[in-house]
mmCIF file of C-alpha atoms in Angstrom:
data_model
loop_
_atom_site.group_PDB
_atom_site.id
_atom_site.type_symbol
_atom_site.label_atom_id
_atom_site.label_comp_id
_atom_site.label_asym_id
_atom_site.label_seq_id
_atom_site.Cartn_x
_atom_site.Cartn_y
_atom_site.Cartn_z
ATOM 1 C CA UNK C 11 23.849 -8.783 -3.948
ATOM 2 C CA UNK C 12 23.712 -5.107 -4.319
ATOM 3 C CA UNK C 13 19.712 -5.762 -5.809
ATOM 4 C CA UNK C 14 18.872 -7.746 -2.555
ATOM 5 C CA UNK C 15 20.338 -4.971 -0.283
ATOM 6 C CA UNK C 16 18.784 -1.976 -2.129
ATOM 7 C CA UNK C 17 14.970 -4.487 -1.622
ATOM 8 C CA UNK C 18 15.995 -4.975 1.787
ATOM 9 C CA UNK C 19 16.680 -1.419 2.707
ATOM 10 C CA UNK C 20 13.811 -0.164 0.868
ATOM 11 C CA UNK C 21 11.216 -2.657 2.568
ATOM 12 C CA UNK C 22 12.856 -2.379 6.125
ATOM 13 C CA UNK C 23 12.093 1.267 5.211
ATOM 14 C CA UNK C 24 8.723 0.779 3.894
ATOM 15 C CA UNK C 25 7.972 -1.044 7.052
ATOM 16 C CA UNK C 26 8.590 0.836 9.171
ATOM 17 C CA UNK C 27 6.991 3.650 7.900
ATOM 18 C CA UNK C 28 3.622 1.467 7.891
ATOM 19 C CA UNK C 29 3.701 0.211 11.023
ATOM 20 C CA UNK C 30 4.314 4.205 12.439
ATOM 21 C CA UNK C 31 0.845 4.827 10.288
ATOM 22 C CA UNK C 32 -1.502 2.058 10.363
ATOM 23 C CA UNK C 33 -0.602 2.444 14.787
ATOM 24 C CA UNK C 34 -1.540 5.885 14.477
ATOM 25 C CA UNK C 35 -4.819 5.750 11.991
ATOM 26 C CA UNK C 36 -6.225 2.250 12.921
ATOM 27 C CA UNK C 37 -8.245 3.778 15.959
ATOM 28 C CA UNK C 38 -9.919 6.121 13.505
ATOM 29 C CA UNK C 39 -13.110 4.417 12.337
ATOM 30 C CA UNK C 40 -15.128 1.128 14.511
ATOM 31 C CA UNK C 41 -15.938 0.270 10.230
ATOM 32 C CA UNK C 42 -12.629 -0.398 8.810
ATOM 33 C CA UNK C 43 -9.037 -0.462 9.780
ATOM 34 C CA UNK C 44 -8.411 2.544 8.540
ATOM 35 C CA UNK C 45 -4.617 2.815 8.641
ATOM 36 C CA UNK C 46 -3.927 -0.698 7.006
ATOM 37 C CA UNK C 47 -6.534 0.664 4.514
ATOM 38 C CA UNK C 48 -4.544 4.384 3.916
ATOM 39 C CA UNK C 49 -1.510 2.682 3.789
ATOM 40 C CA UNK C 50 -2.450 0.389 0.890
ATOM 41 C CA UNK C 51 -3.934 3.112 -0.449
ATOM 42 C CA UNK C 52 -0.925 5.172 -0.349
ATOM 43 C CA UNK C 53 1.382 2.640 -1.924
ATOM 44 C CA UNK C 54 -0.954 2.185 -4.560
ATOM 45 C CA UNK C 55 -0.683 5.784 -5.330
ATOM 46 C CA UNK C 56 3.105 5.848 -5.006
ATOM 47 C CA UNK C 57 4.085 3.040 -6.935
ATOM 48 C CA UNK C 58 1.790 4.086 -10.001
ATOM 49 C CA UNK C 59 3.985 7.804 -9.210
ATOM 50 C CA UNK C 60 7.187 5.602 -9.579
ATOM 51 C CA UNK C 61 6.272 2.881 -12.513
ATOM 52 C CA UNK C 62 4.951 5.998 -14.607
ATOM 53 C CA UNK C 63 7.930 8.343 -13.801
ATOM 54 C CA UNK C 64 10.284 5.707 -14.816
ATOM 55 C CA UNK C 65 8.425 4.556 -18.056
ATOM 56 C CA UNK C 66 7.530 8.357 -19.120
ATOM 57 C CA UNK C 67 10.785 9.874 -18.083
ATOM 58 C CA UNK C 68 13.121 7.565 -17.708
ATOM 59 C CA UNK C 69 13.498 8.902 -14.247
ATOM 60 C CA UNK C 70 14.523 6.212 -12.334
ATOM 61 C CA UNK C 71 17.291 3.515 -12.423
ATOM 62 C CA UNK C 72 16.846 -0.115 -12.168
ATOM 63 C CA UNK C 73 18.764 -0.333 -8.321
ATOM 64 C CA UNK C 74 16.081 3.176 -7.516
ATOM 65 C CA UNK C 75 12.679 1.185 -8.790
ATOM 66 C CA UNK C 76 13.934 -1.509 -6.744
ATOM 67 C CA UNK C 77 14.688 0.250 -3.898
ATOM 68 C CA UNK C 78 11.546 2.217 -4.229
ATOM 69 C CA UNK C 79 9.077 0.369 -6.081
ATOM 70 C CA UNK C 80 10.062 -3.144 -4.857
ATOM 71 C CA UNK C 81 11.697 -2.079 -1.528
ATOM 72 C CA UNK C 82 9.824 0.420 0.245
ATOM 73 C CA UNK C 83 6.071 -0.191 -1.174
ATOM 74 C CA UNK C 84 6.667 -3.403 -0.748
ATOM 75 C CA UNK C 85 7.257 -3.068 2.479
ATOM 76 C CA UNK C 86 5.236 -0.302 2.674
ATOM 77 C CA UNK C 87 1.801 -1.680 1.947
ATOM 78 C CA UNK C 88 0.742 -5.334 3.463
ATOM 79 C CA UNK C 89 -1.489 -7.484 1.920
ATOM 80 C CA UNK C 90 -1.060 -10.571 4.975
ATOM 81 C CA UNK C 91 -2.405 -7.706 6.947
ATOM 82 C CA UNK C 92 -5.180 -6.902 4.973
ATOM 83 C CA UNK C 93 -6.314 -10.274 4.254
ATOM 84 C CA UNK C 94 -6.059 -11.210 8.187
ATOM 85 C CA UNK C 95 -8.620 -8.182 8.861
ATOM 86 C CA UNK C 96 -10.880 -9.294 6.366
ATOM 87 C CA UNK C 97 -10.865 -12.797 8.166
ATOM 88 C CA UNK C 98 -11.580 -11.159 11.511
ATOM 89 C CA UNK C 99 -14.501 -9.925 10.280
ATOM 90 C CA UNK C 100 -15.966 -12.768 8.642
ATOM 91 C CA UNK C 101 -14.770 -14.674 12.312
ATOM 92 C CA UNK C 102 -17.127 -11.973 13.735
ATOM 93 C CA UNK C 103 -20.223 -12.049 11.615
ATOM 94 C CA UNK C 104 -19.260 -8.542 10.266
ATOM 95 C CA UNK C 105 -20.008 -9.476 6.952
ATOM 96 C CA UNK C 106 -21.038 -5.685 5.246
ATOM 97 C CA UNK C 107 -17.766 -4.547 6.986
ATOM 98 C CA UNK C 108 -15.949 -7.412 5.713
ATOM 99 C CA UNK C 109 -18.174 -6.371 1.720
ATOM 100 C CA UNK C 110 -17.102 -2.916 2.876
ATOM 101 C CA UNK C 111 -13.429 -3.447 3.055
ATOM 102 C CA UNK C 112 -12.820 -5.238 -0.083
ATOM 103 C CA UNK C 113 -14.963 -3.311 -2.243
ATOM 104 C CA UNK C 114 -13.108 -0.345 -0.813
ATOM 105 C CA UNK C 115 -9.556 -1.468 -0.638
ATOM 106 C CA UNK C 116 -9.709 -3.060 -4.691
ATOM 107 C CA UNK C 117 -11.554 -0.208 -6.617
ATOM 108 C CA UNK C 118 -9.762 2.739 -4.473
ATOM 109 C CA UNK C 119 -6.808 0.656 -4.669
ATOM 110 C CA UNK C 120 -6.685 0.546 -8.567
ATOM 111 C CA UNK C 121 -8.153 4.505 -8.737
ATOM 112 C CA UNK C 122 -4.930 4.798 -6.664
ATOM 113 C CA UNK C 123 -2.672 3.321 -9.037
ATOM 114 C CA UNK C 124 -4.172 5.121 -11.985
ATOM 115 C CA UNK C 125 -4.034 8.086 -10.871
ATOM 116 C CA UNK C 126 0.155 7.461 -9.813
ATOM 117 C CA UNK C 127 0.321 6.627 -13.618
ATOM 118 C CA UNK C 128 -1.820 10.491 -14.584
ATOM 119 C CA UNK C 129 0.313 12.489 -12.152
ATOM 120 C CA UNK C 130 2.808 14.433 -14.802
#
């Protein structure tokens, strides 16, 4: 029980968080959502920060990579909202947006996570 409340706190968190964001940075570019994009992004970066901390240091706790790792990226970051932007723009004939946006959102994405796992 005390797992499922640390997740749910976390992602509530998380959430929250993302939804402040991706409503402040989605009116940034006509190309992209931009927010939804940062805040993948983002939790890419962080979660690589928190995985490598706790593997290199031994940092973190289990209940802390759940609350942070599982919890708040997980709330944090949104993949249903990411995948229902790409469909918009395949909807709306924007297909080098739509080319744009993935290409984007999976190499940055895993540059993100690398570089979470480099940060000492």
């Amino acid at each position: 029980m005390k797992s499922f409340l640390l997740v749910f706190l976390g992602g509530g968190v998380g959430s929250g968080v993302r939804y402040l964001i991706s409503n402040a940075m989605n009116n940034y570019s006509k190309l992209i959502p931009f927010g939804t994009f940062f805040v993948n992004m983002l939790g890419c970066l962080l979660i690589g920060i928190i995985i490598s901390y706790s593997q290199k240091e031994n940092t973190f706790s289990d209940n802390q990579i759940l609350l942070l790792a599982t919890g708040f990226c997980g709330g944090f970051t949104t993949f249903s909202a990411f995948a229902n932007e790409n469909l918009l723009f395949l909807k709306n004939g924007e297909i080098l947006n739509f080319i744009i946006y993935i290409s984007l959102s999976i190499v940055v994405g895993l540059l993100c996570v690398f570089t979470g796992y480099m940060i000492k």
